[in-house]
Coordinates of C-alpha atoms and ligand atoms in Angstrom, one line a residue:
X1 CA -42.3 68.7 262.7
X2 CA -41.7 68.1 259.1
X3 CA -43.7 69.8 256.2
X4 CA -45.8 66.9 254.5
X5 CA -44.4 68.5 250.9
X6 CA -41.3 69.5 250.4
X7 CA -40.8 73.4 249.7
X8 CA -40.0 74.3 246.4
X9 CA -39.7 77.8 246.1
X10 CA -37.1 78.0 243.2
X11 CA -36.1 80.8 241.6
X12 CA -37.0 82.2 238.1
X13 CA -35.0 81.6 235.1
X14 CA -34.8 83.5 232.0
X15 CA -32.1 83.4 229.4
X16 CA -31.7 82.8 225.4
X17 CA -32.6 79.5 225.6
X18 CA -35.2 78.7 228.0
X19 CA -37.7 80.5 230.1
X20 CA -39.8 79.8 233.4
X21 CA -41.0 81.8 236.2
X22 CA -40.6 80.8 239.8
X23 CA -42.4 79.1 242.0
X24 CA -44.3 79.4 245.0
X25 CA -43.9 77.1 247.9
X26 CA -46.4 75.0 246.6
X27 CA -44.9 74.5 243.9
X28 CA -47.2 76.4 241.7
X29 CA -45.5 78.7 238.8
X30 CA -45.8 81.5 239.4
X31 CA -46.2 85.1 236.3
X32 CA -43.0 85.8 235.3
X33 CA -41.4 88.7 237.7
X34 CA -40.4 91.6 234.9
X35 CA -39.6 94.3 237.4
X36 CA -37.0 91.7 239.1
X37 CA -35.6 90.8 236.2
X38 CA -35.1 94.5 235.5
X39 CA -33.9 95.1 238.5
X40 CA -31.2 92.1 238.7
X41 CA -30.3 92.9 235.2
X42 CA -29.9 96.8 235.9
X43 CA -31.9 98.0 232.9
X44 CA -33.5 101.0 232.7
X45 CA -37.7 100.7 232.5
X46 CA -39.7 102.4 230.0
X47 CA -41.6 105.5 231.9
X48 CA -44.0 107.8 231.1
X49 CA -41.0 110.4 230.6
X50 CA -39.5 108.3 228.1
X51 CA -42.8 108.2 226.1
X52 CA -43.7 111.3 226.3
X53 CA -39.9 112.3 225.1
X54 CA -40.5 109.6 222.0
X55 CA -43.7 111.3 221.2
X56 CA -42.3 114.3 221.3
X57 CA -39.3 114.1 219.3
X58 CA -40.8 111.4 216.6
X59 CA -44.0 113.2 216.0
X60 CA -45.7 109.6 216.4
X61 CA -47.6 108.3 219.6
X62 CA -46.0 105.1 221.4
X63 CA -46.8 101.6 219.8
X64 CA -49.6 100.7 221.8
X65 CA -47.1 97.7 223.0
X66 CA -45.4 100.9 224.7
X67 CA -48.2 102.2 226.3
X68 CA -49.0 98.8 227.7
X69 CA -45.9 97.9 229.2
X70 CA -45.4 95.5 227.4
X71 CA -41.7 96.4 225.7
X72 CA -41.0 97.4 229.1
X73 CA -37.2 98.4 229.4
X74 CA -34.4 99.5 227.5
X75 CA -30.9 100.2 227.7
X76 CA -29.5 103.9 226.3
X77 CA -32.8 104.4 224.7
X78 CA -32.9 107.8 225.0
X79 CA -29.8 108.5 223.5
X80 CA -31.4 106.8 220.2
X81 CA -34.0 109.5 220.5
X82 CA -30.7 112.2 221.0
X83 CA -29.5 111.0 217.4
X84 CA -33.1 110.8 215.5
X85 CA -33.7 114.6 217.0
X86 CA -30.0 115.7 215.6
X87 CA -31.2 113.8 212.4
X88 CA -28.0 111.8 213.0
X89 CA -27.7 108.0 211.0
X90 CA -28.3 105.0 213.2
X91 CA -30.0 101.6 212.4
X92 CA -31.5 98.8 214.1
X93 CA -30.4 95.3 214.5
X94 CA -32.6 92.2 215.2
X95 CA -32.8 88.1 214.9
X96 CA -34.7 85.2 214.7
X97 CA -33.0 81.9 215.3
X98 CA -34.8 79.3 212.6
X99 CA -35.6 76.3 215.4
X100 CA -38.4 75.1 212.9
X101 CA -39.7 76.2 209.3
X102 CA -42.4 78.0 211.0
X103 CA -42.6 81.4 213.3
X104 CA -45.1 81.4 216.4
X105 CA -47.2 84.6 217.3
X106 CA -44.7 85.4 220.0
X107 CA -41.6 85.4 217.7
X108 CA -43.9 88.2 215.6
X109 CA -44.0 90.4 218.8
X110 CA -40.6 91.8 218.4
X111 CA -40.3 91.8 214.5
X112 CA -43.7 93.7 214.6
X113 CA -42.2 95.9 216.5
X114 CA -39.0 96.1 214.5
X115 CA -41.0 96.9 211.5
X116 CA -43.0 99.5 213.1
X117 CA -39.4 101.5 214.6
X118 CA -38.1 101.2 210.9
X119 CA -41.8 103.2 209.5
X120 CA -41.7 105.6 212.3
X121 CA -37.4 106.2 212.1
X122 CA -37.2 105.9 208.5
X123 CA -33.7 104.0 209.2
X124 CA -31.8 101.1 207.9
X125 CA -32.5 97.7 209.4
X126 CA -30.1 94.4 209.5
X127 CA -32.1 91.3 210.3
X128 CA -30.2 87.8 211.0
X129 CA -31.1 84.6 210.6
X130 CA -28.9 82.1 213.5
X131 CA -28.9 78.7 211.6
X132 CA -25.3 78.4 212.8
X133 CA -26.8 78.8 216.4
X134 CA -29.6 76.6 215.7
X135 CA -28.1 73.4 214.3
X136 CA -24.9 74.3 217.5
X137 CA -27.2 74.0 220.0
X138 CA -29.4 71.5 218.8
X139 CA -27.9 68.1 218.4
X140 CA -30.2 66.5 216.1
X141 CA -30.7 69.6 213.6
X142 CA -28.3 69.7 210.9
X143 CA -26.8 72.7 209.4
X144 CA -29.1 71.7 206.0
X145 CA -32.5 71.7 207.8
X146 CA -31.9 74.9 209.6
X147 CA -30.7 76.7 206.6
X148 CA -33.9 75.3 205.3
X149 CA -35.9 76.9 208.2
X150 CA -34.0 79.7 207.6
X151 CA -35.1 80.3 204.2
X152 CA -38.9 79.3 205.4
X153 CA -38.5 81.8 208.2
X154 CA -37.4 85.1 206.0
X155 CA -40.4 84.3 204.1
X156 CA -42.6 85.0 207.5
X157 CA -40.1 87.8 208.3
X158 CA -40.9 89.6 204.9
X159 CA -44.8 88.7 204.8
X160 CA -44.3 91.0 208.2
X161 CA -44.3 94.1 206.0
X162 CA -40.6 95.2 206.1
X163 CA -39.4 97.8 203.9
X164 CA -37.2 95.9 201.0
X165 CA -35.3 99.4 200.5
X166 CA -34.3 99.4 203.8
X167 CA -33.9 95.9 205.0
X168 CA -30.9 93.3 204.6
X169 CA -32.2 89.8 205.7
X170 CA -29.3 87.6 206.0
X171 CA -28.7 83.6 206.7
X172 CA -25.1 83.3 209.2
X173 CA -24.7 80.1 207.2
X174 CA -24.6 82.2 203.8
X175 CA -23.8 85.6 204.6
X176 CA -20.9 85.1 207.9
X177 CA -17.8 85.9 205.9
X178 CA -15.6 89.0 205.3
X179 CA -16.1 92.2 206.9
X180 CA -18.4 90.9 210.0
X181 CA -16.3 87.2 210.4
X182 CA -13.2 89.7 210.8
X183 CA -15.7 91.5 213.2
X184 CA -16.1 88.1 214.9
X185 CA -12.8 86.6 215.3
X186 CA -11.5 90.0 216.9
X187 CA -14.7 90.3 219.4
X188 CA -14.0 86.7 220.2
X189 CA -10.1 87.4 220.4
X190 CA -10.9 89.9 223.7
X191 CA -13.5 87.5 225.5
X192 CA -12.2 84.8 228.0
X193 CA -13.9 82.0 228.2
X194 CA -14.8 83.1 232.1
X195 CA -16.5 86.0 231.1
X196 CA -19.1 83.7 229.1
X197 CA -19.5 80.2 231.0
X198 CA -21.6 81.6 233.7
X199 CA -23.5 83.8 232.0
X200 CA -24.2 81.3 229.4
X201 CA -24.3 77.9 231.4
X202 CA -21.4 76.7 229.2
X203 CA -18.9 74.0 230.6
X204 CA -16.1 71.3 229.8
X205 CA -18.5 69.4 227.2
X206 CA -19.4 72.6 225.9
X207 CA -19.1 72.3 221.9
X208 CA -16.7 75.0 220.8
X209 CA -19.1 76.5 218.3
X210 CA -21.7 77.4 221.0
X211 CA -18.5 78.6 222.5
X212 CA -17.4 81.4 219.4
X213 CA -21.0 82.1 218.6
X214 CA -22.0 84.8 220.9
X215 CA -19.7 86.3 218.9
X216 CA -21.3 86.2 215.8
X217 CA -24.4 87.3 217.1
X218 CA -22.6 90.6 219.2
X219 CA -20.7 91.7 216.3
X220 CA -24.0 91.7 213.8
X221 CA -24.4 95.3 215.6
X222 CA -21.3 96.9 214.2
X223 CA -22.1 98.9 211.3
X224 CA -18.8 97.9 209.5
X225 CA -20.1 94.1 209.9
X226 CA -22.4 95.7 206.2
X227 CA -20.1 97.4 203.9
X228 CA -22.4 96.9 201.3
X229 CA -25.2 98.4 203.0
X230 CA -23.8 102.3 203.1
X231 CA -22.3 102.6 200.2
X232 CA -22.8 101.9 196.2
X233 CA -19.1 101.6 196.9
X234 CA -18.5 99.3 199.8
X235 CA -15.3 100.2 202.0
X236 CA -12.6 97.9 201.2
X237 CA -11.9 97.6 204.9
X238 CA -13.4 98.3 208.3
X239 CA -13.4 101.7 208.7
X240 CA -13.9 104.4 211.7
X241 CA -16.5 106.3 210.1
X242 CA -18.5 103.1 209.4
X243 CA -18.1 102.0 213.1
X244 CA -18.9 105.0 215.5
X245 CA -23.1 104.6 213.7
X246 CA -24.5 103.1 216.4
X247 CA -27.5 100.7 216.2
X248 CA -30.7 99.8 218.4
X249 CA -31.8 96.5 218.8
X250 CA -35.6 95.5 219.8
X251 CA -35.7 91.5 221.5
X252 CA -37.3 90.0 223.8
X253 CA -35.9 89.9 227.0
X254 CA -34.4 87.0 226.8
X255 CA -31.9 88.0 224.4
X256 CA -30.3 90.4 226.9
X257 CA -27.2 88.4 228.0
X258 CA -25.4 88.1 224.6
X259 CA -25.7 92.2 224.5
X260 CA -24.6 92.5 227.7
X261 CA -21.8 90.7 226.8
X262 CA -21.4 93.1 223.6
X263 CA -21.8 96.3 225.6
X264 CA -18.9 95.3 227.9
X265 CA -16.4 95.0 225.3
X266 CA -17.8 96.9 222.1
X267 CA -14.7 99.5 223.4
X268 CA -12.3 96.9 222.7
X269 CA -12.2 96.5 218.9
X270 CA -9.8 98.0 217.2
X271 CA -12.7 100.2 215.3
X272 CA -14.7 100.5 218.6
X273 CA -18.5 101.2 218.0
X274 CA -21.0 102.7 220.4
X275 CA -23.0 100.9 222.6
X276 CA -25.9 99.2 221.0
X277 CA -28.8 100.4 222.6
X278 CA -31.8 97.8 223.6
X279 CA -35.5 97.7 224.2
X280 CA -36.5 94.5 225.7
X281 CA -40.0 93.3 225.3
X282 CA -42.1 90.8 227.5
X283 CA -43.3 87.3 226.5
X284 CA -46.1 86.8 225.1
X285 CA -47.4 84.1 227.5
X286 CA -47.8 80.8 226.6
X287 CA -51.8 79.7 226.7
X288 CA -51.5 77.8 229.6
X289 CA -50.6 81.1 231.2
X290 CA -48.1 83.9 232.3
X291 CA -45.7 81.3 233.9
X292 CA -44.0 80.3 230.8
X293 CA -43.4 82.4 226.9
X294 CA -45.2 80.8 223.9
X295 CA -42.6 78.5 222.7
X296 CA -41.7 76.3 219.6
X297 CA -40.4 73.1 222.0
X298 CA -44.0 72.9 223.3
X299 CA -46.6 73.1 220.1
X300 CA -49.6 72.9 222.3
X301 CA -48.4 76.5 224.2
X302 CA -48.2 78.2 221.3
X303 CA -50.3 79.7 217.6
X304 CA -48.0 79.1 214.9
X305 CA -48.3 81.9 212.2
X306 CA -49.5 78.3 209.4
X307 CA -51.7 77.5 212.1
X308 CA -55.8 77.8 210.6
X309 CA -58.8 79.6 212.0
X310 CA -60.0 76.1 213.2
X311 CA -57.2 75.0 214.7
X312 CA -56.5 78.7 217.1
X313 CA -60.3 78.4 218.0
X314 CA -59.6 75.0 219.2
X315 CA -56.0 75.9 221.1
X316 CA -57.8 79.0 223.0
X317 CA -61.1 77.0 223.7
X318 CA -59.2 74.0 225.0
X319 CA -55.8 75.6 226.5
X320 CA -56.4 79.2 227.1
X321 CA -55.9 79.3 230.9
X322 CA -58.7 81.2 232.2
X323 CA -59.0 83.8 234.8
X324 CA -62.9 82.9 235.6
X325 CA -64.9 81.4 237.6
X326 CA -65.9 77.7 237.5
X327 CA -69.8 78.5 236.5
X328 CA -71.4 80.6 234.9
X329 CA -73.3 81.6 237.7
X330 CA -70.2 82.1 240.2
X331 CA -68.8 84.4 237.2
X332 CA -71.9 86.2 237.3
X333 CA -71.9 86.9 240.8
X334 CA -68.1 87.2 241.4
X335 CA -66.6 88.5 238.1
X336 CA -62.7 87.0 237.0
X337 CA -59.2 88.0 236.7
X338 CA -58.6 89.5 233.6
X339 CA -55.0 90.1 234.8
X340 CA -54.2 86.3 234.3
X341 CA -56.6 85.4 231.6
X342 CA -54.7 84.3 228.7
X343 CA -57.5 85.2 226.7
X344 CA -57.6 88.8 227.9
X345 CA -53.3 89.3 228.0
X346 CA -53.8 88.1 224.2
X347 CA -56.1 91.4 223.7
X348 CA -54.0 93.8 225.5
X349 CA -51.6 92.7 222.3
X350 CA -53.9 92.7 220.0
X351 CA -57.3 95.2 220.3
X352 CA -55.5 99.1 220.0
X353 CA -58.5 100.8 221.1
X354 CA -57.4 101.5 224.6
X355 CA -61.2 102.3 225.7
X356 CA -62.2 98.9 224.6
X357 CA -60.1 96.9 226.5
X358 CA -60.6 99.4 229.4
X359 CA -64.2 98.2 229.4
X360 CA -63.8 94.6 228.6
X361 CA -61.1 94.3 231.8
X362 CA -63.8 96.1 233.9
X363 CA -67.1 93.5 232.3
X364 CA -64.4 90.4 232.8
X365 CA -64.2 91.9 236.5
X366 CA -67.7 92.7 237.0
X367 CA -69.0 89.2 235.7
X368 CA -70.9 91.1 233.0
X369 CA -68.9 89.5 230.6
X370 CA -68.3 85.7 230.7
X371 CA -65.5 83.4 229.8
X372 CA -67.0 82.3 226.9
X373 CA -67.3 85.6 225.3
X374 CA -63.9 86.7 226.1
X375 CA -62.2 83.7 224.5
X376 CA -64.7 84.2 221.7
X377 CA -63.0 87.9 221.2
X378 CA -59.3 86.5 221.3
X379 CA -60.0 83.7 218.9
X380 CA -61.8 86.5 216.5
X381 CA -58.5 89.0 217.4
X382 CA -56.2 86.5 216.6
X383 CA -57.9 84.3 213.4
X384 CA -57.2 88.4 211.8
X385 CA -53.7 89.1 212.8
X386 CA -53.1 85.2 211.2
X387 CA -54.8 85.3 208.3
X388 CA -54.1 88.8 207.0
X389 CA -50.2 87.5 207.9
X390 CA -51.2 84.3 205.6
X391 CA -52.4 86.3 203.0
X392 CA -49.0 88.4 202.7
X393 CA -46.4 85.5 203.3
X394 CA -48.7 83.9 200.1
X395 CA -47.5 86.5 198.2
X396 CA -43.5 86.2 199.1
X397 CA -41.9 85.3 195.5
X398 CA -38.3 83.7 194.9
X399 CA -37.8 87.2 193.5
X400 CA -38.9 88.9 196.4
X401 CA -37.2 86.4 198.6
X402 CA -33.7 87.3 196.7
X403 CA -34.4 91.1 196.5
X404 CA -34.4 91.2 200.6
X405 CA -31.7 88.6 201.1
X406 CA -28.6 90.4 198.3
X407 CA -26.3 92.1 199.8
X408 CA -26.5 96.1 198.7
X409 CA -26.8 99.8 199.1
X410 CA -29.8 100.4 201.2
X411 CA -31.8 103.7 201.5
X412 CA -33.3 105.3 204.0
X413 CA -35.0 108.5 204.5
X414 CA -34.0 109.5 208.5
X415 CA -35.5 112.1 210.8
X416 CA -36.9 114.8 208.1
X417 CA -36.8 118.0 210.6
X418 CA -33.5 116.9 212.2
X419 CA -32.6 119.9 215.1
X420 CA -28.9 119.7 215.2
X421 CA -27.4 120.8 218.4
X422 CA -24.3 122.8 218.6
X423 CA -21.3 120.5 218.6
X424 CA -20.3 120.4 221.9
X425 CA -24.0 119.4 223.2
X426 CA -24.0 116.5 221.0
X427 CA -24.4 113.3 223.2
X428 CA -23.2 110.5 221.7
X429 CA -23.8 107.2 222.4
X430 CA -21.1 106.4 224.8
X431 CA -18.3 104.1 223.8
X432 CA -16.0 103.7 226.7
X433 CA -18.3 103.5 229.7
X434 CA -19.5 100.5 231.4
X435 CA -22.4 98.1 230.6
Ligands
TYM501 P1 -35.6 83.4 218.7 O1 -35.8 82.8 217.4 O2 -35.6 82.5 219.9 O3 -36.6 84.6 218.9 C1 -36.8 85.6 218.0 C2 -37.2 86.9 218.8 O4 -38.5 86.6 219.4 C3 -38.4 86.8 220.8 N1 -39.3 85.8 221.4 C4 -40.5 86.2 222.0 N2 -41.0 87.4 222.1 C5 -42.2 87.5 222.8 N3 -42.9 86.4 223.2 C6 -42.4 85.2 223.1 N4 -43.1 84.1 223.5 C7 -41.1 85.0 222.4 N5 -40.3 83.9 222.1 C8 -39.3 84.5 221.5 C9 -36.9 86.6 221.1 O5 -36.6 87.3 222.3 C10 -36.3 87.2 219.9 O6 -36.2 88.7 220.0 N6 -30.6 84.1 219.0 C11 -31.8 84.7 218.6 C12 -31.7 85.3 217.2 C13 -31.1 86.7 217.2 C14 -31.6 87.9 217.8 C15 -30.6 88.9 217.5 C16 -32.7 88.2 218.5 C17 -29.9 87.0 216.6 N7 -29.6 88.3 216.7 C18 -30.8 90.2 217.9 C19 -32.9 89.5 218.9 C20 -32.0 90.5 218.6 C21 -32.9 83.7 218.7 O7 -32.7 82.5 218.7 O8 -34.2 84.3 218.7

């Protein structure tokens, strides 16, 4: 006999441009599978031996996105922790790819992050801006408009509190030229075009600048990419020294395939530099729930960092999916889910007391506490985290806007009670090993 409905049961798909979970036989979506992912991906996760070790060594305790689970796995971490401990240099590396003039709260998760591993390292931190990839993989965006969003975007990216000493924003379209187009004509020179079509969904009518750009963005992790940034005097040339500083780069998880890509072949330059090592975050779900990220291409998933204390009361009333019960008195009697209420996932981001939300999962279970007061609570969490981010991007100048964006010498304080280990110990991120 025939099923009356066909079966769906399709796989999950995650990758830099698009991402939905799976779903069930009844065609339902299903909450994005992270330990799968992990596991088809081989990355390492973040355990409570990992955290402990951070704590240890950086004399700060875990982001409270670390303790949650919710930057969840990492590649070489540890050895970033080996280098901070020895009180040797590294830096960090992250993006934002300027789809529209404004950022969306789930953009901020990462950068947030970012900012907070560049307080607690005390390290140097390179930051780009993809307009190049934007207006490429976007037929009707222009290379003018996304420089444009570019521009509106490091203005978000600054009013996120990162350290001008420290920090080199850059635009592809402005800064891509020298030292780190060198950097991305060679990477490109050792990558055939097999190794990138599957992994990328590229084919025939691929345009040929989707095809180079992976470059771009792999090569932005190679110290000698910044000559300007170690030096008052910047090296004329790549240089050896320059390239064996290795860097760390926080994303969300979706970024993982171009570094992949990058930690397969880092070995081949001519300079070769270590392994970049990754920490991968979640997404932060959209608010129709855990099946889908919070994403620009669908404005009524998301709260957009311009968005106003009216309008995110309205987008959690109306869309928050709920994990409750239809009535208040079936709530009462029954209790929710709090594991797949929007309203409550967007607490676990946002409330650090971990007592608190302790209590409010176990009143959300109970039925003590009712939908209405949950969603009440996120829209008060998140009106804060938006308006105290409103009130900083406010304050972004030209000059300010300028001071991040020149290229320069940055400086950088580093692990102030370094332990150097005898030089044979020393483990180095490694350059020729596999990915
Ligand atoms: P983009 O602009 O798509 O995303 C910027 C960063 O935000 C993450 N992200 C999310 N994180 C949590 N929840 C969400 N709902 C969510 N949506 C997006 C992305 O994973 C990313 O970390 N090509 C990149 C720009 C880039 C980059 C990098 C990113 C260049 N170099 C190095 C990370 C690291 C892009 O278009 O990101």
């Amino acid at each position: 006999m025939a099923d009356a409905e066909p079966k769906t049961n399709q796989e999950q798909d995650v990758n830099p441009w698009s991402v939905a979970g799976a779903q069930n036989e009844a065609g339902e979506v299903v909450a994005i599978d992270y330990l799968a992912l992990s596991k088809k991906w081989n990355t390492s996760l973040i355990d409570d031996a990992i955290l402990e070790r951070f704590e240890k060594v950086t004399g700060h305790k875990p982001h409270r996105w670390m303790r949650r689970g919710l930057f969840f796995s990492h590649r070489d971490f540890e050895r970033i922790l080996d280098r901070y401990e020895e009180g040797k240099p590294f830096f960090l590396y992250t993006g934002r790819g300027p789809s529209s003039g404004s950022l969306h709260l789930g953009h901020t998760i990462p950068l947030e992050f970012t900012r907070w591993l560049q307080e607690v390292f005390d390290v140097p931190l390179v930051f780009m801006l993809t307009d190049d990839e934007k207006a490429l993989f976007n037929e009707k965006l222009t290379f003018e408009t996304a420089l444009e969003f570019a521009m509106e975007n490091a203005r978000d990216i600054i009013a996120l509190g990162f350290d001008v000493k420290k920090t080199f924003l850059y635009s592809d379209l402005k800064y891509v030229s020298n030292h780190i187009l060198m950097n991305a004509w060679e990477f490109s020179k050792y990558i055939p075009f097999n190794q990138v079509r599957g992994a990328f969904g590229f084919d025939g009518s691929t345009n040929i600048g989707k095809i180079f750009f992976p470059a771009v963005q792999c090569v932005a992790a190679f110290a000698t990419s910044y000559p300007e940034i170690w030096s008052d005097e910047p090296a004329k040339t790549r240089t050896k020294e320059i390239a064996s500083i290795p860097c760390l780069i926080p994303m969300g998880i979706d970024q993982d395939p171009y570094f992949r890509l990058l930690r397969d072949n880092a070995h081949r330059m001519r300079f070769p530099s270590p392994k970049p090592a990754l920490i991968h975050s979640k997404f932060l779900t959209a608010l129709q729930g855990a099946g889908g990220k919070m994403s620009s291409s669908n404005p009524n998933s998301a709260i957009f960092m311009t968005d106003t204390a009216k309008q995110i009361k309205a987008k959690i009333n109306k869309h928050a999916f709920s994990g409750g019960q239809e009535t208040l008195e079936l709530q009462r009697e029954l209790g929710g889910n709090p594991d797949i209420d929007v309203s409550y996932i967007y607490l676990t981001y946002f409330e650090e007391d971990d007592a608190k939300l302790e209590q409010l999962h176990k009143d959300y279970k109970s039925g003590a506490l009712l939908t209405g007061e949950l969603k009440k609570l996120a829209i008060e969490a998140l009106q804060k985290v938006v308006a105290d981010f409103q009130e900083r991007r406010a304050k972004v100048t030209d000059e300010v806007l300028e001071s991040f964006m020149k290229p320069r010498k940055l400086h950088w304080g580093g692990n102030p009670n370094p332990k150097p280990k005898a030089d044979k110990e020393t483990k180095d991120l490694p350059i020729q090993t596999k990915a």
